[in-house]
């Protein structure tokens, strides 16, 4: 997608053909900074500190991390070291494991001397595949938006609520939840997006608002607690969120606060859709609340907030009573019964085991 008219992806290979470059998301929305990643450790730290974040982009970046790991040591031991270091970076997004398994499965049978070039090639393919998958999610989600529009008076605005950032910044391009939104907007439909600010790291306010604004999509940022109110007053036609891991039965882990939006949507008869690429489905898991590991992040994300002062300087300030204990769960799980449908690259599935298995027969049982 574009920033100031210039097309970007979130990750690409630098001019030297080995350095990986990413948009530093910790600096948005105030500064567009490109960060070079030159080693396995650079990649691991940039996933841990959320320079890059969002499940699909974490997977794509980890794939390049394996390639950078191969630059140092192409032996079986080097492969295992890279895999294990990257696997430890973030626990909830299953795309990380998917991408690392994919890279290891591809590289392990090769002779060590062939692995480095092969790793760069496969990582680039994983990035291109992510773009294709998200474009297909966009087309499948667009059909749902069009069906909702058809039931409203001609020329009405379609109001879509989203949580966190499941936009192009969370993927290689297009986004998951935002792909249908961009396609509907580009087609000339009247779309307006309610953007949850998404405490504590404010990915909605800083990232989703940034990218929608740069693409010209009308939107309004709301505090996280506002979703129920706007749904109650008929101001939301549908919810579309992303996910970091979805079980084979359709339970959806996503950024903390998603579950509350799903409850409010159910109570108000608002359709609640989840947009996801198939690598986000964890076919090993049955019960999301019981089995999906929920990342707990540092208390400072809650006790402090970063923003821009009137002087233009970026500053971090304390906002919680000194000494009060804090809990910072990064994700929650929305049970399948609250989900209207899963928008995937292969079509829209009901959030249940049979419907998901029907769309992905090759992966069910994996
Ligand atoms: O902690 P983050 O920012 O990596 O969280 C991930 C998310 O942005 C979301 O939960 C998102 O909706 C799913 S990723 C497309």
Coordinates of C-alpha atoms and ligand atoms in Angstrom, one line a residue:
X1 CA 0.0 0.0 0.0
X2 CA 1.1 3.6 -0.2
X3 CA 2.6 6.1 2.2
X4 CA 2.6 9.6 0.7
X5 CA 1.8 8.2 -2.7
X6 CA 4.8 5.8 -2.7
X7 CA 4.1 2.1 -2.7
X8 CA 5.6 0.1 0.2
X9 CA 5.7 -3.4 1.6
X10 CA 6.6 -3.8 5.3
X11 CA 9.7 -6.0 4.5
X12 CA 12.1 -6.2 1.6
X13 CA 15.7 -7.1 0.7
X14 CA 18.2 -4.3 0.7
X15 CA 20.4 -3.3 -2.3
X16 CA 23.3 -5.5 -1.1
X17 CA 21.0 -8.6 -1.5
X18 CA 21.5 -9.8 2.0
X19 CA 20.4 -7.1 4.5
X20 CA 16.7 -7.3 5.3
X21 CA 14.9 -4.0 5.6
X22 CA 11.7 -3.3 7.6
X23 CA 9.5 -0.4 8.5
X24 CA 10.2 0.3 12.2
X25 CA 6.6 0.2 13.6
X26 CA 7.7 1.5 17.0
X27 CA 8.3 4.9 15.4
X28 CA 5.0 5.2 13.7
X29 CA 2.8 7.3 13.3
X30 CA 5.3 10.1 13.9
X31 CA 8.3 9.0 11.8
X32 CA 8.8 6.6 8.9
X33 CA 12.1 4.9 9.7
X34 CA 13.5 1.9 7.8
X35 CA 15.5 -0.5 9.9
X36 CA 18.2 -2.7 8.5
X37 CA 18.5 -6.3 9.9
X38 CA 21.9 -7.9 9.3
X39 CA 21.9 -10.9 11.6
X40 CA 19.8 -13.6 13.1
X41 CA 19.9 -11.7 16.4
X42 CA 18.8 -8.4 14.8
X43 CA 15.7 -10.3 13.5
X44 CA 14.9 -12.0 16.8
X45 CA 15.2 -8.7 18.7
X46 CA 13.1 -6.8 16.2
X47 CA 10.3 -9.3 16.6
X48 CA 10.6 -9.2 20.4
X49 CA 10.6 -5.4 20.7
X50 CA 7.8 -5.1 18.1
X51 CA 9.8 -3.2 15.5
X52 CA 7.7 -5.6 13.4
X53 CA 4.5 -7.1 14.7
X54 CA 1.3 -8.7 13.5
X55 CA 1.1 -12.4 13.0
X56 CA 1.7 -12.7 9.2
X57 CA 4.6 -10.2 9.3
X58 CA 6.1 -12.0 12.3
X59 CA 6.1 -15.2 10.2
X60 CA 7.6 -13.5 7.1
X61 CA 10.3 -11.7 9.1
X62 CA 11.2 -15.0 10.9
X63 CA 11.6 -16.6 7.5
X64 CA 14.2 -14.0 6.6
X65 CA 15.7 -14.5 10.1
X66 CA 16.4 -18.1 9.1
X67 CA 18.1 -16.8 5.9
X68 CA 20.3 -14.5 7.9
X69 CA 21.0 -17.4 10.3
X70 CA 22.3 -19.4 7.4
X71 CA 24.7 -16.6 6.5
X72 CA 26.5 -17.3 9.8
X73 CA 26.3 -21.1 10.0
X74 CA 24.8 -23.4 7.3
X75 CA 25.3 -26.6 9.3
X76 CA 22.5 -28.7 10.8
X77 CA 23.5 -27.1 14.1
X78 CA 23.2 -23.6 12.6
X79 CA 19.8 -24.5 11.3
X80 CA 18.6 -25.7 14.7
X81 CA 20.1 -22.6 16.5
X82 CA 18.3 -20.2 14.2
X83 CA 15.0 -22.1 14.5
X84 CA 15.1 -22.2 18.3
X85 CA 16.2 -18.6 18.8
X86 CA 13.4 -17.3 16.5
X87 CA 10.8 -19.6 18.0
X88 CA 11.3 -18.1 21.4
X89 CA 10.5 -14.5 20.3
X90 CA 6.7 -14.3 20.7
X91 CA 4.4 -17.1 21.8
X92 CA 0.9 -16.4 20.5
X93 CA 1.1 -15.8 16.8
X94 CA 1.2 -19.3 15.2
X95 CA 2.4 -17.9 11.9
X96 CA 5.9 -17.8 13.5
X97 CA 5.9 -21.6 14.0
X98 CA 4.4 -22.1 10.5
X99 CA 7.1 -20.1 8.8
X100 CA 9.9 -21.6 10.8
X101 CA 8.6 -25.2 10.1
X102 CA 8.3 -24.3 6.4
X103 CA 11.9 -22.9 6.3
X104 CA 13.4 -25.8 8.3
X105 CA 11.5 -28.4 6.2
X106 CA 12.7 -26.8 3.0
X107 CA 16.4 -26.3 4.1
X108 CA 17.1 -29.5 6.1
X109 CA 17.3 -31.9 3.1
X110 CA 19.7 -29.6 1.2
X111 CA 23.5 -29.7 1.4
X112 CA 24.8 -27.1 3.8
X113 CA 26.5 -25.2 0.9
X114 CA 23.1 -24.7 -0.9
X115 CA 21.2 -23.6 2.1
X116 CA 21.9 -19.9 2.3
X117 CA 20.8 -19.0 -1.2
X118 CA 17.8 -21.3 -0.9
X119 CA 16.8 -19.7 2.4
X120 CA 16.7 -16.2 0.9
X121 CA 14.7 -17.5 -2.1
X122 CA 12.1 -19.3 0.1
X123 CA 11.7 -16.3 2.4
X124 CA 11.0 -14.1 -0.6
X125 CA 8.4 -16.6 -1.8
X126 CA 6.7 -16.6 1.6
X127 CA 6.5 -12.8 1.5
X128 CA 5.0 -12.9 -2.0
X129 CA 2.6 -15.7 -1.0
X130 CA 1.4 -13.6 1.9
X131 CA 0.6 -10.7 -0.5
X132 CA -1.4 -13.1 -2.7
X133 CA -3.3 -14.6 0.2
X134 CA -4.3 -11.2 1.6
X135 CA -5.5 -10.1 -1.8
X136 CA -7.7 -13.2 -2.0
X137 CA -9.0 -12.5 1.6
X138 CA -9.8 -9.0 0.3
X139 CA -11.8 -10.3 -2.6
X140 CA -13.7 -12.8 -0.4
X141 CA -14.4 -10.1 2.3
X142 CA -15.5 -7.6 -0.3
X143 CA -18.3 -9.9 -1.3
X144 CA -19.6 -9.8 2.3
X145 CA -19.4 -6.0 2.4
X146 CA -21.3 -5.8 -0.8
X147 CA -24.0 -8.1 0.5
X148 CA -24.4 -5.9 3.6
X149 CA -24.5 -2.8 1.4
X150 CA -27.2 -4.3 -0.7
X151 CA -29.5 -4.5 2.3
X152 CA -29.1 -0.8 3.1
X153 CA -30.6 2.2 1.2
X154 CA -28.6 3.0 -1.9
X155 CA -25.6 5.3 -1.3
X156 CA -25.5 4.5 2.5
X157 CA -22.1 4.4 4.2
X158 CA -21.0 1.0 5.5
X159 CA -19.6 1.3 9.0
X160 CA -16.9 -1.3 9.9
X161 CA -15.3 -1.6 13.3
X162 CA -11.9 -3.0 13.7
X163 CA -9.5 -3.7 16.6
X164 CA -5.7 -3.4 16.8
X165 CA -3.8 -3.4 13.6
X166 CA -4.6 -6.2 11.2
X167 CA -3.8 -3.8 8.4
X168 CA -1.0 -3.9 5.8
X169 CA 1.5 -3.1 8.5
X170 CA 0.7 -6.4 10.2
X171 CA 1.3 -8.3 7.0
X172 CA 3.6 -8.0 4.0
X173 CA 0.9 -6.0 2.1
X174 CA -2.9 -5.4 2.0
X175 CA -3.5 -6.6 5.6
X176 CA -6.0 -9.2 6.6
X177 CA -9.0 -7.3 8.1
X178 CA -8.2 -4.3 6.0
X179 CA -7.9 -6.0 2.7
X180 CA -11.7 -6.1 2.1
X181 CA -11.9 -2.5 3.4
X182 CA -9.3 -1.2 0.9
X183 CA -10.9 -3.1 -2.0
X184 CA -14.4 -1.8 -1.1
X185 CA -13.0 1.8 -0.8
X186 CA -11.0 1.5 -4.0
X187 CA -14.1 0.3 -5.8
X188 CA -15.9 3.5 -4.8
X189 CA -18.1 2.2 -2.0
X190 CA -18.7 4.5 0.9
X191 CA -16.8 3.0 3.8
X192 CA -16.2 4.4 7.2
X193 CA -14.0 2.6 9.8
X194 CA -14.3 2.8 13.6
X195 CA -10.7 2.3 14.8
X196 CA -10.3 1.0 18.3
X197 CA -7.3 2.7 19.8
X198 CA -6.2 -0.7 21.3
X199 CA -4.5 -0.1 24.6
X200 CA -1.9 -0.7 25.8
X201 CA 0.3 -0.2 22.7
X202 CA -2.3 1.7 20.7
X203 CA -1.8 -0.2 17.5
X204 CA -5.2 1.0 16.3
X205 CA -4.5 4.7 17.0
X206 CA -0.9 4.7 15.8
X207 CA -0.9 2.1 13.0
X208 CA -4.4 1.4 11.6
X209 CA -5.3 5.1 11.7
X210 CA -2.0 5.9 10.0
X211 CA -2.5 3.5 7.1
X212 CA -6.2 4.2 6.6
X213 CA -5.4 7.9 6.5
X214 CA -2.6 7.5 4.0
X215 CA -4.9 5.5 1.8
X216 CA -7.8 8.0 2.1
X217 CA -10.2 5.7 3.9
X218 CA -12.6 7.7 6.1
X219 CA -12.2 6.6 9.7
X220 CA -12.7 7.6 13.3
X221 CA -10.5 6.6 16.2
X222 CA -12.4 5.6 19.4
X223 CA -11.3 4.7 22.9
X224 CA -11.5 0.9 23.4
X225 CA -14.5 1.2 25.6
X226 CA -16.7 2.9 22.9
X227 CA -17.4 -0.2 20.7
X228 CA -20.5 -1.3 22.7
X229 CA -22.0 2.1 22.6
X230 CA -21.7 2.6 18.8
X231 CA -23.0 -0.9 18.2
X232 CA -26.0 -0.3 20.4
X233 CA -26.9 2.9 18.5
X234 CA -26.9 1.2 15.0
X235 CA -23.6 2.8 14.0
X236 CA -21.8 -0.4 13.1
X237 CA -22.7 -2.7 10.2
X238 CA -20.0 -5.2 10.8
X239 CA -16.9 -6.0 12.7
X240 CA -13.8 -7.3 11.0
X241 CA -10.7 -8.2 13.1
X242 CA -7.6 -10.2 12.4
X243 CA -6.2 -13.1 14.5
X244 CA -2.9 -14.4 15.8
X245 CA -4.0 -18.0 16.1
X246 CA -7.3 -19.7 15.4
X247 CA -8.0 -23.3 16.4
X248 CA -9.3 -25.9 14.0
X249 CA -12.7 -25.5 15.8
X250 CA -12.8 -21.7 15.1
X251 CA -11.8 -20.2 18.5
X252 CA -10.0 -17.0 17.7
X253 CA -7.0 -15.5 19.6
X254 CA -6.6 -11.8 18.8
X255 CA -5.4 -8.7 20.5
X256 CA -6.7 -8.2 24.0
X257 CA -10.1 -6.7 24.0
X258 CA -11.4 -8.5 20.9
X259 CA -13.5 -10.9 23.0
X260 CA -15.4 -7.9 24.5
X261 CA -16.2 -6.6 21.0
X262 CA -17.5 -10.0 20.0
X263 CA -19.8 -10.1 23.0
X264 CA -21.1 -6.6 22.2
X265 CA -21.6 -7.6 18.6
X266 CA -23.6 -10.7 19.5
X267 CA -25.8 -8.7 21.9
X268 CA -26.5 -6.1 19.2
X269 CA -26.9 -8.5 16.2
X270 CA -23.8 -7.1 14.5
X271 CA -22.0 -9.6 12.3
X272 CA -18.5 -10.4 13.7
X273 CA -16.0 -11.5 11.0
X274 CA -12.4 -12.7 11.4
X275 CA -10.0 -12.3 8.4
X276 CA -7.2 -14.8 8.4
X277 CA -4.6 -16.4 6.1
X278 CA -4.5 -20.2 6.5
X279 CA -1.1 -20.2 8.2
X280 CA -2.9 -18.6 11.2
X281 CA -5.0 -21.8 11.7
X282 CA -3.5 -24.1 14.3
X283 CA -4.9 -27.5 13.3
X284 CA -3.3 -29.1 16.4
X285 CA -5.5 -27.2 18.8
X286 CA -9.2 -27.8 19.7
X287 CA -10.0 -25.5 22.6
X288 CA -8.6 -22.0 22.2
X289 CA -9.3 -20.8 25.8
X290 CA -7.5 -23.8 27.2
X291 CA -4.7 -24.3 24.7
X292 CA -3.6 -21.0 23.1
X293 CA -0.6 -19.6 24.9
X294 CA -1.3 -15.9 25.8
X295 CA 1.7 -13.6 25.8
X296 CA 2.2 -11.5 28.9
X297 CA 4.1 -8.3 28.1
X298 CA 6.0 -5.8 30.2
X299 CA 4.1 -3.7 32.8
X300 CA 5.7 -0.6 31.3
X301 CA 3.4 -0.9 28.3
X302 CA 0.5 -0.1 30.7
X303 CA 2.2 2.2 33.2
X304 CA 3.7 4.4 30.5
X305 CA 2.6 6.0 27.2
X306 CA 4.6 7.4 24.4
X307 CA 3.5 10.4 22.2
X308 CA 4.4 13.6 20.6
X309 CA 4.7 16.8 22.6
X310 CA 3.5 20.2 21.3
X311 CA 7.3 20.9 20.7
X312 CA 7.4 18.0 18.3
X313 CA 9.6 15.9 20.6
X314 CA 8.6 12.3 21.2
X315 CA 8.3 11.6 24.9
X316 CA 7.3 8.7 27.2
X317 CA 5.3 9.6 30.3
X318 CA 4.0 7.7 33.3
X319 CA 0.2 7.4 33.6
X320 CA -0.4 4.9 36.5
X321 CA -0.2 5.5 40.2
X322 CA 3.3 4.7 41.2
X323 CA 3.7 1.3 42.7
X324 CA 0.4 -0.2 41.6
X325 CA 0.7 -3.7 40.2
X326 CA -0.2 -4.2 36.6
X327 CA -1.3 -7.1 34.4
X328 CA -0.6 -7.0 30.7
X329 CA -2.2 -9.9 28.8
X330 CA -1.4 -9.4 25.1
X331 CA -4.3 -11.4 23.7
X332 CA -7.6 -13.0 24.5
X333 CA -9.7 -15.8 22.9
X334 CA -13.1 -15.2 21.3
X335 CA -15.0 -18.5 21.3
X336 CA -16.2 -19.8 17.9
X337 CA -19.9 -19.3 18.9
X338 CA -19.4 -15.6 18.8
X339 CA -17.9 -15.5 15.3
X340 CA -20.1 -15.1 12.3
X341 CA -17.5 -16.3 9.8
X342 CA -13.8 -16.7 9.0
X343 CA -12.7 -14.9 5.8
X344 CA -9.8 -16.9 4.4
X345 CA -8.0 -16.9 1.0
X346 CA -10.0 -19.9 0.0
X347 CA -13.5 -18.6 0.9
X348 CA -15.6 -17.9 4.0
X349 CA -15.9 -20.7 6.5
X350 CA -18.3 -20.9 9.4
X351 CA -16.3 -21.0 12.7
X352 CA -16.5 -24.7 13.3
X353 CA -14.4 -27.8 12.6
X354 CA -16.3 -29.2 9.7
X355 CA -16.5 -26.0 7.8
X356 CA -12.8 -25.2 8.3
X357 CA -11.7 -28.7 7.4
X358 CA -13.8 -28.5 4.2
X359 CA -11.9 -25.4 3.0
X360 CA -8.5 -26.8 4.0
X361 CA -8.7 -30.6 3.6
X362 CA -4.9 -30.8 2.9
X363 CA -4.0 -29.2 6.3
X364 CA -6.7 -30.7 8.6
X365 CA -5.0 -33.4 10.6
X366 CA -1.7 -31.6 10.5
Ligands
LIG1 O1 0.9 -7.7 19.5 P1 0.7 -7.5 18.0 O2 0.6 -6.0 17.6 O3 1.7 -8.3 17.2 O4 -0.7 -8.1 17.8 C1 -1.1 -8.6 16.6 C2 -2.2 -7.9 16.0 O5 -1.9 -6.8 15.5 C3 -3.5 -8.4 16.1 O6 -3.9 -9.0 17.1 C4 -4.0 -8.6 14.7 O7 -5.3 -8.3 14.8 C5 -3.8 -9.9 14.1 S1 -2.4 -9.9 13.0 C6 -3.1 -9.7 11.5

